[in-house]
């Protein structure tokens, strides 16, 4: 058990392969660890990128709406009421999955 854990981590151990089959098993274990870790890291990176993209799109929509309010001289009171309505209804509904969808 200790040897197999040292194959997946940078820890060292004094057990070395003595014949061709042990060496091939050791190489296979290292390659398997490399592929598994790379796949895990890629999944995490993809998930974080998707989350960042989602938050960036929402921020851009809010920025465009504020710019629209300024360009069309919408009062601050009305603009803040519209923004609070959209935050509580529109932006939260995007996150939910409806049965019709």
Coordinates of N, CA, C and O in Angstrom, one line a residue, residues 23-79:
X23 N 9.2 -3.5 -13.2 CA 9.5 -2.2 -13.9 C 8.3 -1.7 -14.7 O 7.9 -0.6 -14.7
X24 N 7.7 -2.7 -15.5 CA 6.6 -2.4 -16.4 C 5.4 -2.0 -15.5 O 4.7 -1.0 -15.8
X25 N 5.2 -2.7 -14.4 CA 4.0 -2.3 -13.5 C 4.2 -0.9 -12.9 O 3.3 -0.1 -12.8
X26 N 5.5 -0.6 -12.5 CA 5.8 0.7 -12.0 C 5.5 1.8 -13.0 O 4.9 2.8 -12.7
X27 N 5.9 1.6 -14.2 CA 5.7 2.6 -15.3 C 4.2 2.7 -15.6 O 3.7 3.8 -15.7
X28 N 3.5 1.6 -15.6 CA 2.1 1.7 -15.8 C 1.4 2.5 -14.7 O 0.5 3.3 -15.0
X29 N 1.8 2.2 -13.5 CA 1.2 2.9 -12.3 C 1.4 4.4 -12.5 O 0.5 5.3 -12.2
X30 N 2.6 4.8 -12.8 CA 3.0 6.2 -13.0 C 2.2 6.9 -14.1 O 1.6 8.0 -14.0
X31 N 2.1 6.2 -15.3 CA 1.3 6.7 -16.4 C -0.2 6.8 -16.1 O -0.8 7.8 -16.4
X32 N -0.7 5.8 -15.4 CA -2.1 5.9 -14.9 C -2.4 7.1 -14.0 O -3.4 7.8 -14.1
X33 N -1.4 7.3 -13.1 CA -1.6 8.4 -12.2 C -1.5 9.7 -12.9 O -2.3 10.7 -12.6
X34 N -0.6 9.8 -13.9 CA -0.5 11.0 -14.7 C -1.8 11.3 -15.5 O -2.3 12.5 -15.5
X35 N -2.3 10.3 -16.1 CA -3.6 10.5 -16.9 C -4.7 10.8 -16.0 O -5.5 11.7 -16.3
X36 N -4.9 10.1 -14.9 CA -6.0 10.4 -13.9 C -5.9 11.8 -13.4 O -6.9 12.5 -13.4
X37 N -4.7 12.2 -13.0 CA -4.6 13.6 -12.4 C -4.9 14.6 -13.5 O -5.5 15.6 -13.2
X38 N -4.4 14.4 -14.7 CA -4.6 15.4 -15.8 C -6.1 15.5 -16.1 O -6.6 16.6 -16.3
X39 N -6.8 14.4 -16.1 CA -8.2 14.4 -16.4 C -8.9 15.2 -15.3 O -9.8 16.0 -15.6
X40 N -8.6 14.9 -14.0 CA -9.2 15.6 -12.9 C -8.9 17.1 -13.0 O -9.9 17.9 -12.8
X41 N -7.7 17.4 -13.2 CA -7.4 18.9 -13.3 C -8.1 19.5 -14.5 O -8.5 20.7 -14.4
X42 N -8.2 18.9 -15.6 CA -8.9 19.4 -16.8 C -10.4 19.6 -16.5 O -11.0 20.6 -16.9
X43 N -11.0 18.7 -15.7 CA -12.4 18.9 -15.4 C -12.6 20.1 -14.5 O -13.5 20.9 -14.7
X44 N -11.7 20.2 -13.5 CA -11.8 21.4 -12.6 C -11.6 22.7 -13.4 O -12.4 23.7 -13.2
X45 N -10.7 22.7 -14.3 CA -10.4 23.9 -15.1 C -11.6 24.3 -16.0 O -12.0 25.4 -16.1
X46 N -12.2 23.3 -16.6 CA -13.4 23.5 -17.5 C -14.6 24.0 -16.7 O -15.2 25.0 -17.1
X47 N -14.8 23.5 -15.5 CA -15.9 23.9 -14.6 C -15.7 25.4 -14.2 O -16.6 26.2 -14.2
X48 N -14.5 25.7 -13.8 CA -14.2 27.1 -13.3 C -14.3 28.1 -14.5 O -14.8 29.2 -14.3
X49 N -13.9 27.7 -15.7 CA -14.0 28.6 -16.9 C -15.5 28.8 -17.2 O -15.9 29.9 -17.5
X50 N -16.3 27.8 -17.1 CA -17.7 27.9 -17.4 C -18.4 28.9 -16.3 O -19.2 29.7 -16.7
X51 N -18.0 28.7 -15.1 CA -18.6 29.6 -14.0 C -18.1 31.1 -14.3 O -18.9 32.0 -14.1
X52 N -16.9 31.2 -14.6 CA -16.4 32.6 -14.9 C -17.1 33.2 -16.1 O -17.5 34.4 -16.1
X53 N -17.3 32.4 -17.1 CA -18.0 32.9 -18.3 C -19.5 33.3 -18.0 O -19.9 34.4 -18.4
X54 N -20.1 32.5 -17.2 CA -21.5 32.8 -16.8 C -21.6 34.1 -16.0 O -22.4 34.9 -16.2
X55 N -20.7 34.3 -15.0 CA -20.7 35.5 -14.2 C -20.3 36.7 -15.1 O -20.8 37.8 -14.9
X56 N -19.4 36.6 -16.1 CA -19.0 37.7 -16.9 C -20.2 38.1 -17.8 O -20.5 39.3 -18.0
X57 N -21.0 37.1 -18.3 CA -22.1 37.4 -19.2 C -23.2 38.2 -18.4 O -23.8 39.2 -18.9
X58 N -23.4 37.8 -17.1 CA -24.4 38.5 -16.3 C -24.0 39.9 -16.0 O -24.8 40.8 -16.0
X59 N -22.7 40.0 -15.7 CA -22.2 41.4 -15.4 C -22.3 42.3 -16.6 O -22.6 43.5 -16.5
X60 N -22.0 41.7 -17.8 CA -22.1 42.6 -19.0 C -23.6 43.0 -19.3 O -23.9 44.1 -19.7
X61 N -24.5 42.1 -19.0 CA -25.9 42.4 -19.2 C -26.3 43.5 -18.2 O -27.0 44.5 -18.6
X62 N -25.9 43.4 -17.0 CA -26.2 44.5 -16.0 C -25.6 45.8 -16.4 O -26.2 46.9 -16.3
X63 N -24.3 45.8 -16.9 CA -23.7 47.0 -17.4 C -24.4 47.6 -18.6 O -24.6 48.8 -18.6
X64 N -24.8 46.8 -19.5 CA -25.6 47.3 -20.7 C -26.9 47.9 -20.2 O -27.3 49.0 -20.8
X65 N -27.6 47.3 -19.2 CA -28.8 47.9 -18.7 C -28.6 49.2 -18.1 O -29.4 50.2 -18.3
X66 N -27.6 49.3 -17.3 CA -27.3 50.6 -16.6 C -26.9 51.7 -17.6 O -27.3 52.8 -17.5
X67 N -26.2 51.3 -18.7 CA -25.9 52.2 -19.7 C -27.1 52.7 -20.5 O -27.3 53.9 -20.8
X68 N -28.0 51.8 -20.7 CA -29.3 52.1 -21.3 C -30.1 53.1 -20.4 O -30.7 54.1 -21.0
X69 N -30.1 52.9 -19.1 CA -30.8 53.8 -18.2 C -30.2 55.2 -18.3 O -30.9 56.2 -18.3
X70 N -28.8 55.3 -18.3 CA -28.2 56.6 -18.4 C -28.4 57.3 -19.8 O -28.7 58.5 -19.8
X71 N -28.3 56.5 -20.8 CA -28.5 57.1 -22.2 C -29.9 57.6 -22.4 O -30.2 58.6 -23.1
X72 N -30.9 56.9 -21.8 CA -32.3 57.3 -22.0 C -32.9 58.1 -20.8 O -34.1 58.3 -20.7
X73 N -32.0 58.6 -19.9 CA -32.3 59.4 -18.8 C -33.5 58.8 -17.9 O -34.4 59.5 -17.5
X74 N -33.3 57.5 -17.6 CA -34.3 56.9 -16.7 C -33.9 57.3 -15.3 O -32.8 57.4 -14.9
X75 N -34.9 57.7 -14.5 CA -34.7 58.2 -13.1 C -34.0 57.1 -12.3 O -34.2 55.9 -12.5
X76 N -33.3 57.5 -11.3 CA -32.6 56.6 -10.4 C -33.5 55.7 -9.7 O -33.3 54.5 -9.5
X77 N -34.7 56.2 -9.2 CA -35.6 55.4 -8.5 C -36.2 54.3 -9.4 O -36.2 53.2 -9.0
X78 N -36.6 54.7 -10.6 CA -37.2 53.7 -11.5 C -36.1 52.7 -11.9 O -36.3 51.5 -12.0
X79 N -34.9 53.1 -12.2 CA -33.8 52.2 -12.6 C -33.5 51.2 -11.5 O -33.3 50.0 -11.7

